[in-house]
Coordinates of C-alpha atoms in Angstrom, one line a residue:
M15 CA 97.0 36.1 58.0
Q16 CA 96.8 39.8 58.9
N17 CA 95.6 40.5 62.5
S18 CA 95.7 44.3 62.6
Q19 CA 94.0 46.2 65.3
P20 CA 90.2 46.8 64.7
Q21 CA 88.7 50.2 64.0
Q22 CA 87.7 51.9 67.2
S23 CA 84.2 52.7 66.1
L24 CA 81.6 51.5 63.6
S25 CA 79.0 53.1 61.4
T26 CA 77.1 52.3 58.3
D27 CA 77.0 56.0 57.4
N28 CA 79.8 57.9 55.7
N29 CA 82.0 54.9 55.4
S30 CA 85.0 54.2 53.2
L31 CA 86.8 50.9 52.4
D32 CA 90.3 50.0 53.3
D33 CA 92.7 48.1 51.0
C34 CA 91.2 44.8 52.0
G35 CA 87.6 45.9 51.6
G36 CA 87.0 46.4 55.3
L37 CA 84.9 49.2 56.7
V38 CA 86.6 52.3 57.9
A39 CA 83.8 53.9 60.0
S40 CA 82.7 56.3 62.6
G41 CA 79.8 56.4 65.1
W42 CA 78.1 53.6 67.0
P43 CA 74.8 52.5 65.3
L44 CA 74.8 48.8 66.3
R45 CA 72.5 47.3 68.8
W46 CA 74.3 45.5 71.7
E47 CA 72.9 42.0 70.8
L48 CA 73.8 42.5 67.1
L49 CA 77.3 43.6 68.0
M50 CA 77.8 40.5 70.1
R51 CA 76.8 38.3 67.2
Y52 CA 79.2 40.2 64.9
R53 CA 81.9 39.6 67.5
L54 CA 81.2 35.9 67.6
I55 CA 81.3 35.7 63.8
E56 CA 84.9 37.2 63.8
I57 CA 86.1 35.2 66.8
V58 CA 84.9 31.8 65.5
A59 CA 86.0 32.4 61.9
L60 CA 89.5 33.6 62.9
W61 CA 90.3 31.0 65.6
E62 CA 88.4 27.9 64.5
G63 CA 88.7 28.5 60.7
R64 CA 85.1 27.5 60.1
L65 CA 81.9 29.5 60.8
T66 CA 78.4 28.2 60.3
T67 CA 74.9 29.5 61.2
K68 CA 74.9 26.8 63.9
H69 CA 77.5 28.8 65.9
L70 CA 75.1 31.7 66.1
C71 CA 72.0 29.6 66.6
N72 CA 73.4 27.7 69.6
S73 CA 75.1 30.8 71.2
F74 CA 72.2 33.2 70.9
G75 CA 69.1 31.1 70.6
I76 CA 68.2 32.5 67.2
A77 CA 66.7 30.8 64.2
R78 CA 68.9 29.6 61.3
Q79 CA 67.3 32.2 59.0
Q80 CA 68.3 35.0 61.4
A81 CA 71.8 33.7 61.7
S82 CA 72.2 33.6 58.0
K83 CA 70.9 37.2 57.8
D84 CA 73.4 38.3 60.4
I85 CA 76.4 36.8 58.5
N86 CA 75.2 38.4 55.3
A87 CA 74.8 41.7 57.1
Y88 CA 78.3 41.5 58.6
L89 CA 79.7 40.9 55.2
R90 CA 77.7 43.7 53.7
D91 CA 78.0 46.4 56.4
I92 CA 81.1 45.6 58.4
A93 CA 83.8 43.8 56.5
P94 CA 82.8 42.8 52.9
D95 CA 85.8 40.7 52.1
N96 CA 86.6 39.2 55.5
L97 CA 85.0 35.8 55.0
V98 CA 84.9 33.3 52.1
Y99 CA 82.4 30.5 51.8
D100 CA 84.1 27.1 51.5
S101 CA 81.8 24.3 50.1
K102 CA 84.1 21.6 51.4
L103 CA 83.9 23.0 55.0
K104 CA 80.2 23.8 54.5
G105 CA 80.9 27.1 56.2
Y106 CA 82.8 30.3 56.0
K107 CA 86.5 30.6 56.5
P108 CA 88.6 33.8 57.0
A109 CA 89.9 35.4 53.8
A110 CA 93.6 35.8 53.3
C111 CA 93.2 39.5 54.0
F112 CA 91.0 39.0 57.1
T113 CA 91.1 42.1 59.3
P114 CA 89.2 42.1 62.7
K115 CA 86.7 45.0 62.9
V116 CA 84.7 44.4 66.0
T117 CA 87.3 42.4 67.9
S118 CA 91.0 42.8 68.8
G119 CA 92.2 39.7 66.9
L120 CA 93.9 38.3 70.0
A121 CA 93.7 34.6 71.0
D122 CA 92.6 35.7 74.4
E123 CA 89.2 36.7 73.1
Y124 CA 88.5 33.2 71.7
L125 CA 90.0 31.4 74.7
H126 CA 88.0 33.5 77.2
A127 CA 84.9 32.9 75.2
L128 CA 85.5 29.2 75.5
A129 CA 85.8 29.7 79.3
S130 CA 82.6 31.6 79.3
T131 CA 84.2 34.6 80.9
K132 CA 83.0 37.1 78.2
D133 CA 85.9 39.3 77.5
F134 CA 84.3 42.5 76.2
A135 CA 87.1 44.9 77.0
H136 CA 87.2 46.3 73.5
T137 CA 83.5 46.8 73.3
F138 CA 83.3 48.4 76.8
S139 CA 85.8 51.0 75.8
Q140 CA 83.2 52.5 73.6
L141 CA 80.3 52.5 76.1
D142 CA 79.2 54.7 78.9
L143 CA 78.3 52.2 81.6
G144 CA 77.9 54.9 84.2
F145 CA 80.7 53.8 86.6
A146 CA 84.3 54.4 85.6
H147 CA 85.9 54.1 89.0
T148 CA 87.2 50.6 88.4
E149 CA 90.6 49.1 87.4
M150 CA 91.5 45.6 86.4
L151 CA 94.9 44.1 86.7
T152 CA 95.6 41.6 83.9
P153 CA 98.8 39.6 83.5
P154 CA 100.8 39.9 80.3
L155 CA 99.2 37.9 77.5
R156 CA 101.2 35.0 76.1
H157 CA 101.4 35.0 72.3
V158 CA 99.4 32.3 70.6
N159 CA 99.8 31.8 66.9
P160 CA 96.3 31.7 65.3
D161 CA 97.3 28.9 62.9
I162 CA 98.5 26.8 65.8
L163 CA 95.4 27.3 67.9
R164 CA 93.1 26.6 65.0
A165 CA 94.9 23.3 64.2
L166 CA 94.6 22.2 67.8
V167 CA 90.9 23.1 68.0
Q168 CA 90.2 21.3 64.8
A169 CA 92.1 18.2 65.8
A170 CA 90.3 18.0 69.2
R171 CA 86.9 18.6 67.5
D172 CA 87.5 15.9 64.9
G173 CA 89.2 13.4 67.2
K174 CA 92.5 13.4 65.4
K175 CA 96.2 13.0 66.3
I176 CA 98.4 15.9 65.1
D177 CA 102.2 16.3 64.8
M178 CA 103.3 19.6 66.2
G179 CA 106.7 21.3 66.8
Y180 CA 107.1 22.0 70.5
V181 CA 109.7 23.6 72.8
S182 CA 110.0 23.0 76.5
L183 CA 112.3 24.2 79.3
T184 CA 113.7 20.7 79.7
S185 CA 114.8 20.3 76.0
P186 CA 117.3 22.6 74.2
D187 CA 115.7 22.1 70.8
E188 CA 112.3 22.1 69.2
E189 CA 110.8 18.6 69.1
S190 CA 108.2 16.9 67.1
R191 CA 105.3 15.8 69.3
I192 CA 102.5 13.7 68.1
I193 CA 99.6 14.5 70.4
A194 CA 95.8 13.8 70.6
P195 CA 94.4 17.0 72.1
H196 CA 91.0 16.9 73.8
T197 CA 90.5 20.0 75.9
L198 CA 91.7 23.6 76.1
V199 CA 92.3 24.6 79.7
C200 CA 92.4 28.2 81.2
T201 CA 94.4 28.8 84.3
P202 CA 94.9 32.2 85.9
L203 CA 98.3 32.7 84.3
R204 CA 98.2 30.7 81.0
W205 CA 96.3 28.5 78.6
H206 CA 97.3 25.0 77.8
V207 CA 95.9 22.0 75.9
R208 CA 95.3 18.7 77.6
A209 CA 96.5 15.9 75.2
Y210 CA 97.7 12.4 74.9
C211 CA 101.5 12.4 74.1
E212 CA 102.8 9.6 71.9
K213 CA 106.4 10.3 73.1
N214 CA 105.6 10.0 76.9
R215 CA 102.7 7.5 76.4
D216 CA 100.6 9.5 78.8
F217 CA 98.3 12.5 79.0
R218 CA 100.2 15.8 79.4
D219 CA 99.6 19.5 79.5
F220 CA 101.1 21.6 76.6
V221 CA 101.4 25.4 76.9
L222 CA 99.8 27.0 73.8
S223 CA 102.5 29.6 73.4
R224 CA 105.2 26.9 73.1
F225 CA 104.0 25.3 70.0
R226 CA 106.2 26.3 67.0
G227 CA 104.8 24.5 64.0
I228 CA 102.2 22.2 62.4
N229 CA 103.6 19.1 60.8
G230 CA 100.3 17.5 59.9
I231 CA 97.5 15.2 60.9
E232 CA 98.5 11.7 61.9
G233 CA 95.1 9.9 61.7
D234 CA 92.4 9.1 64.3
A235 CA 93.2 9.4 68.0
E236 CA 93.2 6.1 69.8
M237 CA 93.6 7.7 73.2
T238 CA 90.7 10.2 73.9
K239 CA 89.3 12.1 76.9
E240 CA 87.6 9.0 78.1
Q241 CA 90.9 7.3 78.7
D242 CA 92.4 10.2 80.6
E243 CA 92.1 8.9 84.1
R244 CA 93.3 12.1 85.9
W245 CA 90.9 14.2 83.8
N246 CA 88.0 12.0 84.8
T247 CA 88.9 11.8 88.5
T248 CA 87.5 14.5 90.7
I249 CA 88.7 15.3 94.2
D250 CA 87.6 17.7 96.9
I251 CA 90.0 20.4 98.2
V252 CA 88.9 21.3 101.7
L253 CA 90.0 24.8 102.8
V254 CA 90.0 26.0 106.4
P255 CA 91.4 29.0 108.2
D256 CA 94.9 28.8 109.4
S257 CA 94.7 27.1 112.8
R258 CA 97.2 29.6 114.3
L259 CA 94.8 32.5 113.8
T260 CA 92.7 33.8 116.7
D261 CA 89.0 33.0 116.7
Y262 CA 88.2 36.5 115.5
Q263 CA 90.7 36.3 112.6
K264 CA 89.3 32.8 111.7
A265 CA 85.8 34.3 111.5
I266 CA 87.0 37.0 109.1
I267 CA 88.8 34.4 106.8
A268 CA 85.7 32.1 106.9
E269 CA 83.6 35.0 105.7
D270 CA 86.1 35.9 103.0
Y271 CA 85.9 32.5 101.5
N272 CA 82.2 31.9 102.2
M273 CA 83.0 28.9 104.4
Q274 CA 80.2 26.8 105.9
H275 CA 80.9 25.3 109.4
G276 CA 84.4 26.5 109.2
K277 CA 85.4 25.1 105.9
R278 CA 85.0 25.5 102.1
V279 CA 85.0 22.5 99.9
F280 CA 85.4 22.7 96.2
S281 CA 85.8 20.0 93.6
V282 CA 88.4 19.9 90.9
R283 CA 89.7 17.5 88.3
S284 CA 92.8 15.7 89.4
A285 CA 94.7 17.0 86.4
L286 CA 93.9 20.6 87.4
V287 CA 94.9 20.3 91.1
P288 CA 98.3 21.9 90.6
Y289 CA 96.8 24.9 89.0
A290 CA 94.1 25.2 91.7
V291 CA 96.7 25.2 94.4
Q292 CA 98.7 27.8 92.5
A293 CA 95.6 30.0 92.1
L294 CA 95.0 29.8 95.9
N295 CA 98.6 31.0 96.4
L296 CA 99.4 27.9 98.5
D297 CA 102.6 26.0 98.9
L298 CA 101.8 22.4 99.9
A299 CA 105.4 21.8 101.0
K300 CA 105.5 24.5 103.6
I301 CA 103.5 27.1 105.5
E302 CA 104.2 30.8 105.9
A303 CA 105.8 31.8 109.2
R304 CA 103.1 34.3 109.8
P305 CA 99.5 33.0 110.0
E306 CA 98.2 36.4 108.8
A307 CA 100.2 35.7 105.5
Q308 CA 99.1 32.1 105.2
Q309 CA 95.4 32.7 106.1
I310 CA 94.1 29.4 104.7
M311 CA 95.2 25.8 104.9
V312 CA 94.2 22.6 103.1
A313 CA 92.6 20.3 105.6
N314 CA 93.0 17.1 103.5
L315 CA 96.6 17.9 102.7
D316 CA 97.8 14.3 102.1
E317 CA 95.1 13.6 99.6
V318 CA 95.6 16.8 97.7
K319 CA 99.4 16.2 97.6
R320 CA 98.8 12.9 95.8
H321 CA 97.2 14.8 92.9
A322 CA 99.5 17.9 92.9
F323 CA 102.1 16.8 90.4

């Protein structure tokens, strides 16, 4: 499937078609809300492999008739040959020559949409929002194969087991892993899928960029999210200022983290504790020599350590 970079601007006037029937355009005639719906059409079709009017209805609170009109307008005005209706799927799937026009075609867009963080970087590049004095540092994106991601999403949605090729740092060769995925997880540095692993007979985290192939569906999943004890167990992480700081310094840190009565409590799933600790830039095994570098500590350290594996 072709995932070329999208055209940098769109117009329904003075357009020409590329080799795949896509719109080569100029200008910016689209209303913001319509552009967002077109973006969702592309993202869902490409990464889930099945687009229905329900996606638009649920996401934007519009009627089914309007959603159908938007899909038809996208096919007429933006990318005439990008989608194909599949009667078996009862929805649209990406055509073999699918080319993103209002999105970048990167997995990060779909994954951040799932995390409700609204990655509109491509769209914002075309708008004058009135304040350009900002900069965002983003880590390098890990490559995710769209076929791999689509297979995992569909298996999780349908409650299936799937046989996947996977590589890890502890194994020199690619291995076949039969897993039952249930949730895609976003951490500050990577995406992974939480799944039951037949080999390890336990729920594990699998990094999306380390899947290498799809071997096929293996039937219904016997182990589901409901059986994932660590996923369904929530603990509190209690943050406090480093006790070695002066009272003045502690007050600054407390204000930084919006602490109440000298502490900040936030809840996290047991399975996500290691990533929460990493995001806080904490090492539970040691503390920094300088309290100004450490700044915060975990008050309930022993409890958190039991879940940080």
